[in-house]
mmCIF file with all atom_site columns, C-alpha atoms in Angstrom:
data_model
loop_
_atom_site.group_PDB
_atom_site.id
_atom_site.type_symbol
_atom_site.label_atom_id
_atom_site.label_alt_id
_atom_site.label_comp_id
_atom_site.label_asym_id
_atom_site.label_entity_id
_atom_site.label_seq_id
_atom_site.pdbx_PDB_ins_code
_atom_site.Cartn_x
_atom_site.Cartn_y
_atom_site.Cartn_z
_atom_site.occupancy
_atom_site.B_iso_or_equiv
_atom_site.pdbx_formal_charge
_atom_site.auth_seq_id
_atom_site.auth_comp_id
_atom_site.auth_asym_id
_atom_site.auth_atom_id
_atom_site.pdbx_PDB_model_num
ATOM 1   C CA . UNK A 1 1   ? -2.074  15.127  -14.110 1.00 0.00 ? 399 UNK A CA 1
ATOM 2   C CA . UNK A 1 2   ? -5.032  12.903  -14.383 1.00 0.00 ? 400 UNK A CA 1
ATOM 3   C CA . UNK A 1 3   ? -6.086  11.320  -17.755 1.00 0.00 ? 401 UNK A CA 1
ATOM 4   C CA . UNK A 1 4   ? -9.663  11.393  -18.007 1.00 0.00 ? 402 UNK A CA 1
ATOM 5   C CA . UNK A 1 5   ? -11.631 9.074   -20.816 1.00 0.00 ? 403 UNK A CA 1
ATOM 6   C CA . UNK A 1 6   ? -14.680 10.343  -23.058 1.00 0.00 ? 404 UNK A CA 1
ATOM 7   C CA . UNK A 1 7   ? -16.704 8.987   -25.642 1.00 0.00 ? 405 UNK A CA 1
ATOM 8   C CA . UNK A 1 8   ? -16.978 10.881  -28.937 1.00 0.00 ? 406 UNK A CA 1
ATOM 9   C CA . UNK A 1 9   ? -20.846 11.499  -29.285 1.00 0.00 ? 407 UNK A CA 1
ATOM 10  C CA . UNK A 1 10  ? -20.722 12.878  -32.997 1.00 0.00 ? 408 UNK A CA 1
ATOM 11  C CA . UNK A 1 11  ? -17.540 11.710  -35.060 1.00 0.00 ? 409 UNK A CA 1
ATOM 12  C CA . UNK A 1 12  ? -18.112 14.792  -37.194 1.00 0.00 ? 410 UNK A CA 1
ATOM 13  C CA . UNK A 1 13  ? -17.402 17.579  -34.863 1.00 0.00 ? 411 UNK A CA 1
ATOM 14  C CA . UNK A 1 14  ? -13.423 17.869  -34.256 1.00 0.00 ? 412 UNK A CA 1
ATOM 15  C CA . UNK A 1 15  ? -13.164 15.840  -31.160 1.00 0.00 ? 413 UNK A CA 1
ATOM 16  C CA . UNK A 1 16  ? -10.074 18.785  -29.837 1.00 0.00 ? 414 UNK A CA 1
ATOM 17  C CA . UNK A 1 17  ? -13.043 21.180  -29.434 1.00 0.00 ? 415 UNK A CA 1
ATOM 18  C CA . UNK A 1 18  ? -15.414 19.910  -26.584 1.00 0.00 ? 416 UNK A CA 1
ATOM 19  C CA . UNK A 1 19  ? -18.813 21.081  -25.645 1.00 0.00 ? 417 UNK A CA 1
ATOM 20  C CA . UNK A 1 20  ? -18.786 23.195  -21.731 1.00 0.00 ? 418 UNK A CA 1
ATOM 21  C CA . UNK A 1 21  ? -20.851 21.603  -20.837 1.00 0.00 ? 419 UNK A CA 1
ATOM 22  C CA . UNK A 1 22  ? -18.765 18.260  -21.158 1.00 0.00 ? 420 UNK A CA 1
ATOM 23  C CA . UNK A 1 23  ? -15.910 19.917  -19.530 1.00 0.00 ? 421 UNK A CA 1
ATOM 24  C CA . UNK A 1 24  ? -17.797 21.173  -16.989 1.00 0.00 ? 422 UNK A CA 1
ATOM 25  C CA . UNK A 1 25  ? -18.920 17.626  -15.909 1.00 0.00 ? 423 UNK A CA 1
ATOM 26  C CA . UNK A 1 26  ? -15.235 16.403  -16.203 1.00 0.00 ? 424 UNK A CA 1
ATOM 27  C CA . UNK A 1 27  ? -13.962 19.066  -13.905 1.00 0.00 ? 425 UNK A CA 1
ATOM 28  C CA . UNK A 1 28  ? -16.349 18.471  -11.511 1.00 0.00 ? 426 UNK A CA 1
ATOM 29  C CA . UNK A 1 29  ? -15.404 15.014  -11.616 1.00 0.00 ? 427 UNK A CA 1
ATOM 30  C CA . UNK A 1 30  ? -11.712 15.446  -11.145 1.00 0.00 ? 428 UNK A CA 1
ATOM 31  C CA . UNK A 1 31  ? -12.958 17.839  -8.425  1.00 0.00 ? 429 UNK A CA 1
ATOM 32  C CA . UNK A 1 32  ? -14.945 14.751  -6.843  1.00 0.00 ? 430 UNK A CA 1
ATOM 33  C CA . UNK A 1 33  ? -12.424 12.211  -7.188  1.00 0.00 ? 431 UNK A CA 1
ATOM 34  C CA . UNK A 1 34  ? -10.090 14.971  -5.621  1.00 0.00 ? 432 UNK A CA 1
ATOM 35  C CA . UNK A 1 35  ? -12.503 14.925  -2.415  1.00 0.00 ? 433 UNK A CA 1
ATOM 36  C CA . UNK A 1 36  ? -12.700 11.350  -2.325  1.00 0.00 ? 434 UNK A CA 1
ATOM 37  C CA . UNK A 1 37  ? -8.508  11.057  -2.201  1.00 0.00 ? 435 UNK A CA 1
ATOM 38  C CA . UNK A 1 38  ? -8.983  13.713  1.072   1.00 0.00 ? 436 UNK A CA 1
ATOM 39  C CA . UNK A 1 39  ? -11.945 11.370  2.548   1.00 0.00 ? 437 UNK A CA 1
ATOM 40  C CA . UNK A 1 40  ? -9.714  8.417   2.092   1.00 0.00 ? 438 UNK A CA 1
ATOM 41  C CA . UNK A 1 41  ? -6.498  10.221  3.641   1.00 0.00 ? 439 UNK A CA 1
ATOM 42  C CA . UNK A 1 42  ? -8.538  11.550  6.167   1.00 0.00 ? 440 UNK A CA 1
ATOM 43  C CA . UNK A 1 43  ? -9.964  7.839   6.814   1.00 0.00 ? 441 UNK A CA 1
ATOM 44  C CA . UNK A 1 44  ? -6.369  6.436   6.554   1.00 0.00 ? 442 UNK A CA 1
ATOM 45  C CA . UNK A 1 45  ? -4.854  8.879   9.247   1.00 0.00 ? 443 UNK A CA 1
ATOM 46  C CA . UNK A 1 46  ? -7.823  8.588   11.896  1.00 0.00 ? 444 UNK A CA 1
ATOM 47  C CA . UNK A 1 47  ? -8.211  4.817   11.935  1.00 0.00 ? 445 UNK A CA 1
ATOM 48  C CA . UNK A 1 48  ? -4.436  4.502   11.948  1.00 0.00 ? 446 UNK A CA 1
ATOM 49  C CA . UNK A 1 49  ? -4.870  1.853   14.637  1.00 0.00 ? 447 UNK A CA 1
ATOM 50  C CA . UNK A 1 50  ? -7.271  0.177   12.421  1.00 0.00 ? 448 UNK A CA 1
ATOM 51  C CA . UNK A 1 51  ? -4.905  -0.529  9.410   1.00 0.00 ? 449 UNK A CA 1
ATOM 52  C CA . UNK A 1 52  ? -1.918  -1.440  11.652  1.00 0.00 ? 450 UNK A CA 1
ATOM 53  C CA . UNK A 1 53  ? -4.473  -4.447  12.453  1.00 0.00 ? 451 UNK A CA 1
ATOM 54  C CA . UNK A 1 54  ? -4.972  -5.445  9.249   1.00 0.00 ? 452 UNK A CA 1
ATOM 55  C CA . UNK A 1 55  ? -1.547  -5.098  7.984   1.00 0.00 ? 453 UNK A CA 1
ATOM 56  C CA . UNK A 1 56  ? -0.685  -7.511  10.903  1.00 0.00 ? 454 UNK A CA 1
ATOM 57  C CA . UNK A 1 57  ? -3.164  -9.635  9.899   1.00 0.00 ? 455 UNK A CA 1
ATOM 58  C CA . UNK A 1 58  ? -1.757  -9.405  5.993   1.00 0.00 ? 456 UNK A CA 1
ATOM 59  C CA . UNK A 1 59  ? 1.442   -9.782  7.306   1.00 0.00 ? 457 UNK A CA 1
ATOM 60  C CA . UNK A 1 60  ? 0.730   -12.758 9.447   1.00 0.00 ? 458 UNK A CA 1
ATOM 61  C CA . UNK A 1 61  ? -0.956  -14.806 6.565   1.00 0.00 ? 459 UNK A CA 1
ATOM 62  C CA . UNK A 1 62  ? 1.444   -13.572 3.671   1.00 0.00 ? 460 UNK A CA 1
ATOM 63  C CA . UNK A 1 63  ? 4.913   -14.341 5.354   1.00 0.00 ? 461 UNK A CA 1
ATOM 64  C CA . UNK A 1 64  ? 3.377   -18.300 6.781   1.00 0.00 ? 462 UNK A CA 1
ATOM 65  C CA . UNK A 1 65  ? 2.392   -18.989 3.584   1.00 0.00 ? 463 UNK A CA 1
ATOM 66  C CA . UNK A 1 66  ? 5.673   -17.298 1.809   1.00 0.00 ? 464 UNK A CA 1
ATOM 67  C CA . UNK A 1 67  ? 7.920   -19.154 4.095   1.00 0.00 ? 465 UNK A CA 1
ATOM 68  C CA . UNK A 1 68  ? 5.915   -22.655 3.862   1.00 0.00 ? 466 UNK A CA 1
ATOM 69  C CA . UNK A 1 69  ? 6.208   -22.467 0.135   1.00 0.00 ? 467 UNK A CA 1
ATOM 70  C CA . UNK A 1 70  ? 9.577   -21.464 -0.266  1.00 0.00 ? 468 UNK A CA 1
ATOM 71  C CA . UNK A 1 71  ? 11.358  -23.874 2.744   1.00 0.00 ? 469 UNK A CA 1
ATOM 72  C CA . UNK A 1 72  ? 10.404  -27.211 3.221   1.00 0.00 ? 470 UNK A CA 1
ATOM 73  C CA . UNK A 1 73  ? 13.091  -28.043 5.496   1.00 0.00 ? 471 UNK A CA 1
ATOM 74  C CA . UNK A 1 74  ? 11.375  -28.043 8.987   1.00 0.00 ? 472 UNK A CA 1
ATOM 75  C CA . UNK A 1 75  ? 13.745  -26.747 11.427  1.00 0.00 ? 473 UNK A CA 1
ATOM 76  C CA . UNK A 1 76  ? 14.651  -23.932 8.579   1.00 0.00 ? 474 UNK A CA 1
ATOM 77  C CA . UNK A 1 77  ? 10.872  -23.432 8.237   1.00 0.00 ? 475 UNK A CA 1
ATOM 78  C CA . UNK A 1 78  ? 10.373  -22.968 12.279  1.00 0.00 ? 476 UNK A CA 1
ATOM 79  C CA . UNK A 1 79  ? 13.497  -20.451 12.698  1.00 0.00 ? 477 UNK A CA 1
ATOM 80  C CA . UNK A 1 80  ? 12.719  -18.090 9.989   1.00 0.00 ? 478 UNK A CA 1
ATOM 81  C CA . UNK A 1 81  ? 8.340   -18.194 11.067  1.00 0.00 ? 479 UNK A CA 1
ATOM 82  C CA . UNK A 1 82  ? 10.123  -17.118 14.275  1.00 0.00 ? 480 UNK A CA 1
ATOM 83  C CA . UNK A 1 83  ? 12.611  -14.571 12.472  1.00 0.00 ? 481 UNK A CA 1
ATOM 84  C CA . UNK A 1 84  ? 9.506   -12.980 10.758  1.00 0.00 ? 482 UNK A CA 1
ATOM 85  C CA . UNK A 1 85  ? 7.889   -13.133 13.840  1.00 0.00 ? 483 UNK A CA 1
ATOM 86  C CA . UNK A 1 86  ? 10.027  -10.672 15.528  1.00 0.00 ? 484 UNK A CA 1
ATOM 87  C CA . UNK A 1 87  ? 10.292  -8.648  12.221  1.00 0.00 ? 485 UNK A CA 1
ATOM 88  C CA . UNK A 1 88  ? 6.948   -7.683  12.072  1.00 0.00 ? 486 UNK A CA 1
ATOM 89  C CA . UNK A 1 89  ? 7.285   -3.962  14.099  1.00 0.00 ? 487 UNK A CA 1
ATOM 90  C CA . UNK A 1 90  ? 9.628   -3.218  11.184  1.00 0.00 ? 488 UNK A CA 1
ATOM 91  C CA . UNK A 1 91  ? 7.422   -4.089  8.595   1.00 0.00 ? 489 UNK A CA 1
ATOM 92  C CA . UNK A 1 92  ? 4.331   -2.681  10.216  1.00 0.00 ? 490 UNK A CA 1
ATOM 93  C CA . UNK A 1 93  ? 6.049   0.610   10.347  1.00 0.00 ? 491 UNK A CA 1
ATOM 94  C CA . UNK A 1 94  ? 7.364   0.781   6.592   1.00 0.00 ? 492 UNK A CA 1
ATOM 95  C CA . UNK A 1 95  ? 3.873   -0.934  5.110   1.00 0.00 ? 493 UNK A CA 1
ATOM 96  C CA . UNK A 1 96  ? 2.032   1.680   7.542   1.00 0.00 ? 494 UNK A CA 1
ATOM 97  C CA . UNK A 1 97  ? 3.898   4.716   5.534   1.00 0.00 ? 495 UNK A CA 1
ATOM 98  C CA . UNK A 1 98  ? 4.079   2.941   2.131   1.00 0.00 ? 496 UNK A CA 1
ATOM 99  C CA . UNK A 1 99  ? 0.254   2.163   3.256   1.00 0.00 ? 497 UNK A CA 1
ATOM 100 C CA . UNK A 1 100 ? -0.247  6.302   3.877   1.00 0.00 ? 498 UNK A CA 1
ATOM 101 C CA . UNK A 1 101 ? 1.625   7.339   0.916   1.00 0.00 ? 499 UNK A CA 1
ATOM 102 C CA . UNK A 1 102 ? 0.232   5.393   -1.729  1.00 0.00 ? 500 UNK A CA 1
ATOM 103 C CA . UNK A 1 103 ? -3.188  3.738   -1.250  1.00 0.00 ? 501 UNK A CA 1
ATOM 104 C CA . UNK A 1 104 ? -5.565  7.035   -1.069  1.00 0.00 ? 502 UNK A CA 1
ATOM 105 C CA . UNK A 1 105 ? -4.424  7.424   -4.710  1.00 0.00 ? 503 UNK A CA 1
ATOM 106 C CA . UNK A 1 106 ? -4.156  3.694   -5.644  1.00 0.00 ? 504 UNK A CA 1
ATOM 107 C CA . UNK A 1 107 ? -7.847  3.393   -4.373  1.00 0.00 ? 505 UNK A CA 1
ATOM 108 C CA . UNK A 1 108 ? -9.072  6.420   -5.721  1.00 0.00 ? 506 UNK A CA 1
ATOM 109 C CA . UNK A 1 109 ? -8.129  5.131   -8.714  1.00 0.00 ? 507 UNK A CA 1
ATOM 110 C CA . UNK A 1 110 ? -9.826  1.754   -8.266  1.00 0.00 ? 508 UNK A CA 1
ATOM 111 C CA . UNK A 1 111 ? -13.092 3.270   -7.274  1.00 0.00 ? 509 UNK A CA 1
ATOM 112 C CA . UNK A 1 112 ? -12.881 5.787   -10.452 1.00 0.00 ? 510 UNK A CA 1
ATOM 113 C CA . UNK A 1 113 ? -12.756 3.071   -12.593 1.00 0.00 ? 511 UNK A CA 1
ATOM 114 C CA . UNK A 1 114 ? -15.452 1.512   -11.171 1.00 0.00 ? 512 UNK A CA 1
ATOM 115 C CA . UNK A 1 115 ? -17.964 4.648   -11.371 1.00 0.00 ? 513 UNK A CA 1
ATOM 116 C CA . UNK A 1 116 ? -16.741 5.912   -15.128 1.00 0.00 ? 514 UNK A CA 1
ATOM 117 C CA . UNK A 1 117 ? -18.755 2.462   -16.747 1.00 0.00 ? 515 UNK A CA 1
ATOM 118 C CA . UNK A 1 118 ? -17.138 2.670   -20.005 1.00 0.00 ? 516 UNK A CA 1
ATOM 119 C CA . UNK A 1 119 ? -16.120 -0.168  -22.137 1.00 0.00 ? 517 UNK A CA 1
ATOM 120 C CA . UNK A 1 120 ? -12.685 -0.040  -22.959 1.00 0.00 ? 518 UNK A CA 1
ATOM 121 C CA . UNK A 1 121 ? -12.617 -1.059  -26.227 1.00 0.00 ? 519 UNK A CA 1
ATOM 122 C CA . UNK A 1 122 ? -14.967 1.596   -26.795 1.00 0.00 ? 520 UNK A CA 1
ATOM 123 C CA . UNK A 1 123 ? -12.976 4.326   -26.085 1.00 0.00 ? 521 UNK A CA 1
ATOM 124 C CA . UNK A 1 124 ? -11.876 6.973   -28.536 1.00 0.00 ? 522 UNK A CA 1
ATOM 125 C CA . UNK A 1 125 ? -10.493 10.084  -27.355 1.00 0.00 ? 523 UNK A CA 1
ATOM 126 C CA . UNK A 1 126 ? -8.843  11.604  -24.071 1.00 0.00 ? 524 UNK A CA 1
ATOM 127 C CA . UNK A 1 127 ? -9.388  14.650  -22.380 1.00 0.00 ? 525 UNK A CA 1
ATOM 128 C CA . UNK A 1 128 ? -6.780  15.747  -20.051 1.00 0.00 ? 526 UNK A CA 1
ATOM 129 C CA . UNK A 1 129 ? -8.015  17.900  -17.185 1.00 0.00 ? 527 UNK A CA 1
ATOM 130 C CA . UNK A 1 130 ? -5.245  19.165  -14.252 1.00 0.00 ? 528 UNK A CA 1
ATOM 131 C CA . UNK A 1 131 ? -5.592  18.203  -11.282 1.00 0.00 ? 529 UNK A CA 1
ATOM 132 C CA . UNK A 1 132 ? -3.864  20.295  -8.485  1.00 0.00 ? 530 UNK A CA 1
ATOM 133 C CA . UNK A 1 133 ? -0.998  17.678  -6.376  1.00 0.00 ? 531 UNK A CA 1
ATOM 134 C CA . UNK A 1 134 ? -2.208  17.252  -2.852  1.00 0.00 ? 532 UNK A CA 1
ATOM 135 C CA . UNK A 1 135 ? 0.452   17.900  -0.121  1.00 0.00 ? 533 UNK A CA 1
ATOM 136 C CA . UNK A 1 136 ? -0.954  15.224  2.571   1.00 0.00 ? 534 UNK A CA 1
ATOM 137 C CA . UNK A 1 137 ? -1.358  17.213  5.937   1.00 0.00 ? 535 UNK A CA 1
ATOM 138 C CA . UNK A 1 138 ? 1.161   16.584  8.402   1.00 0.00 ? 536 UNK A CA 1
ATOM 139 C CA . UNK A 1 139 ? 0.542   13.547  10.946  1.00 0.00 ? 537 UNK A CA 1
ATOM 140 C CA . UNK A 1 140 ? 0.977   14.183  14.594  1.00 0.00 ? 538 UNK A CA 1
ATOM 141 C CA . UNK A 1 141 ? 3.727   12.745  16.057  1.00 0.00 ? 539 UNK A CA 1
ATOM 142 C CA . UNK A 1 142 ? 2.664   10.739  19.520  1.00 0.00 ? 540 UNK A CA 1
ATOM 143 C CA . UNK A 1 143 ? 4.288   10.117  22.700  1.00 0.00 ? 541 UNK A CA 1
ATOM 144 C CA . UNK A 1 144 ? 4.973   6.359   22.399  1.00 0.00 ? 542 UNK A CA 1
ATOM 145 C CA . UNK A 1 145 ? 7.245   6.697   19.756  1.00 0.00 ? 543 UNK A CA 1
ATOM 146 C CA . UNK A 1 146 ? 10.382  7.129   21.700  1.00 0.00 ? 544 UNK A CA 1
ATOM 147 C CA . UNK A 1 147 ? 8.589   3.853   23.625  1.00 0.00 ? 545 UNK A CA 1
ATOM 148 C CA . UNK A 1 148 ? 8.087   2.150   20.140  1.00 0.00 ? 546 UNK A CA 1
ATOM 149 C CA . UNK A 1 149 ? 11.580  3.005   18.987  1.00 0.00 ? 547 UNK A CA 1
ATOM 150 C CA . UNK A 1 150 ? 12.768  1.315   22.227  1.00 0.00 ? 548 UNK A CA 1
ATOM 151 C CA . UNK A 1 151 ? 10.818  -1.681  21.534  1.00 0.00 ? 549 UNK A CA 1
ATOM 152 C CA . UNK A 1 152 ? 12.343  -1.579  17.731  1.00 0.00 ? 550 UNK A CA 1
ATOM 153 C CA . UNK A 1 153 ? 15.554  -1.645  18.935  1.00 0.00 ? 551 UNK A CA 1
ATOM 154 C CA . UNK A 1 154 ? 15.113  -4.816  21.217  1.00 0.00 ? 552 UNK A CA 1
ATOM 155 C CA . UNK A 1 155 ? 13.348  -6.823  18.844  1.00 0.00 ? 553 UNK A CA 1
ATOM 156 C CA . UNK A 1 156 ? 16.458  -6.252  16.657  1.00 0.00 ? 554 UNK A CA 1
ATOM 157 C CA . UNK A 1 157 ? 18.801  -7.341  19.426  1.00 0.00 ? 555 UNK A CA 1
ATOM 158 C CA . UNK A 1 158 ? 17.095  -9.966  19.511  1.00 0.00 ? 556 UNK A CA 1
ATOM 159 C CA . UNK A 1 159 ? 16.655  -11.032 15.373  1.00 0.00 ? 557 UNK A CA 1
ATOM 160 C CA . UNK A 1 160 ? 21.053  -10.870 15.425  1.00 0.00 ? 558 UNK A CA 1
ATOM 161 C CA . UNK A 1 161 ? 21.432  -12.854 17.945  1.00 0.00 ? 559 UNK A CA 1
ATOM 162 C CA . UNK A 1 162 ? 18.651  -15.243 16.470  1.00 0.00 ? 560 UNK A CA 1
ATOM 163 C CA . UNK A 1 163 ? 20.428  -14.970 13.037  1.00 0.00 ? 561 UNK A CA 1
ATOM 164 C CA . UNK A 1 164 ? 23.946  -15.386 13.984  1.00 0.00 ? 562 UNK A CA 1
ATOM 165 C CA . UNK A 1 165 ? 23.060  -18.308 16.300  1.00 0.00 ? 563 UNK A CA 1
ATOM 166 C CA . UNK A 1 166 ? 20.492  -19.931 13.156  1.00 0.00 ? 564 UNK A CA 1
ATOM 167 C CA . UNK A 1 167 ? 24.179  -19.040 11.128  1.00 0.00 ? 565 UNK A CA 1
ATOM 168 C CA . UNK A 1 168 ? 26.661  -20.447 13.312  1.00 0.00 ? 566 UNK A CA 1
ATOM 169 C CA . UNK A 1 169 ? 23.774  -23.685 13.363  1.00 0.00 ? 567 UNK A CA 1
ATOM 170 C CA . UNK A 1 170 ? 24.178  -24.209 9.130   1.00 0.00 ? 568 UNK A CA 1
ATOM 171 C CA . UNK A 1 171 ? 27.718  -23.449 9.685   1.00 0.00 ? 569 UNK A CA 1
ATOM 172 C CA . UNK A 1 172 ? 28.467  -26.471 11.769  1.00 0.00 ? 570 UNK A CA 1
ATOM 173 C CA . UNK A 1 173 ? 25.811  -28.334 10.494  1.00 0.00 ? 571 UNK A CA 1
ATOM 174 C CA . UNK A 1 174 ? 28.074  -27.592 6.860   1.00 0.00 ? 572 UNK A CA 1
ATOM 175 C CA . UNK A 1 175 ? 30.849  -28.991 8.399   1.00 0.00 ? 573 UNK A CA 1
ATOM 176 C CA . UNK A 1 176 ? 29.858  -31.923 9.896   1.00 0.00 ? 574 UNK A CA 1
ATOM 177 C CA . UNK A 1 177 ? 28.217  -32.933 6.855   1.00 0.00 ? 575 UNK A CA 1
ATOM 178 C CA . UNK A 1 178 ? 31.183  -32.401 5.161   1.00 0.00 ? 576 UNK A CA 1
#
């Protein structure tokens, strides 16, 4: 259900009762915003390719700067930039469905705030109009994902024996400081 903000014009009338005209407009809103949440869902799903790219980039910048400001030891520094490195397919495939799932609505949102210009502070009453749930249409399933699942599983190989080596490292390092 969406909550939709009004203005009471006249603080006399009972502000339960509401002119048709004024619902009219705010079901053809809700009906607007509805159509912009399937334009954005469409978007999302054919430029797929697209926001992979800029989730790489996102994830490229966030986890340099995450790991640079949490470890300041160098070699602990270099071994997990090369740990998230080689854990980026996995997080491009969950952000990519969180990505899909939530941010047609979270933007929809975003951009209805920024078209309802109303103060507020100003605000007085709420209307509450229902908006029908959207089941997003399926997404195709491709070719290369038996390919991509392949690749998956070798980067993984790979981040064990990266981690238990990195591991067995602080182990002895542990005990020779010790």
């Amino acid at each position: 259900m969406t909550i939709v903000r009004r203005k009471t014009l006249n603080p006399t009338v009972n502000p339960s009762v509401s002119p048709p005209e004024n619902l009219a407009e705010k079901y053809m809103e809700a009906e607007r915003m509805r159509d912009v949440l399937l334009l954005l869902q469409n978007l999302i799903n054919s430029e797929e390719a697209t926001v992979k790219l800029i989730l790489d980039c996102l994830y490229d910048v966030g986890s340099v700067n995450l790991i640079n400001q949490k470890l300041r030891l160098k070699p602990l520094n270099r071994v997990m930039k090369l740990i998230a490195r080689m854990s980026k397919p996995v997080f491009r495939t969950l952000a990519l469905n969180w990505f899909k799932k939530n941010c047609p609505q979270l933007i929809t949102n975003w951009l209805h705030t920024q078209v309802s210009f109303e103060n507020p502070q100003k605000t007085t009453e709420q209307v509450a109009i229902e908006v029908v749930q959207l089941e997003p249409y399926a997404i195709p399933q491709s070719e290369s994902l038996s390919q991509e699942i392949k690749n998956l599983r070798y980067q993984v190989r790979w981040l064990a024996g990266i981690s238990i080596i990195a591991i067995a490292v602080l182990v002895i390092k542990a005990t020779w400081l010790n």
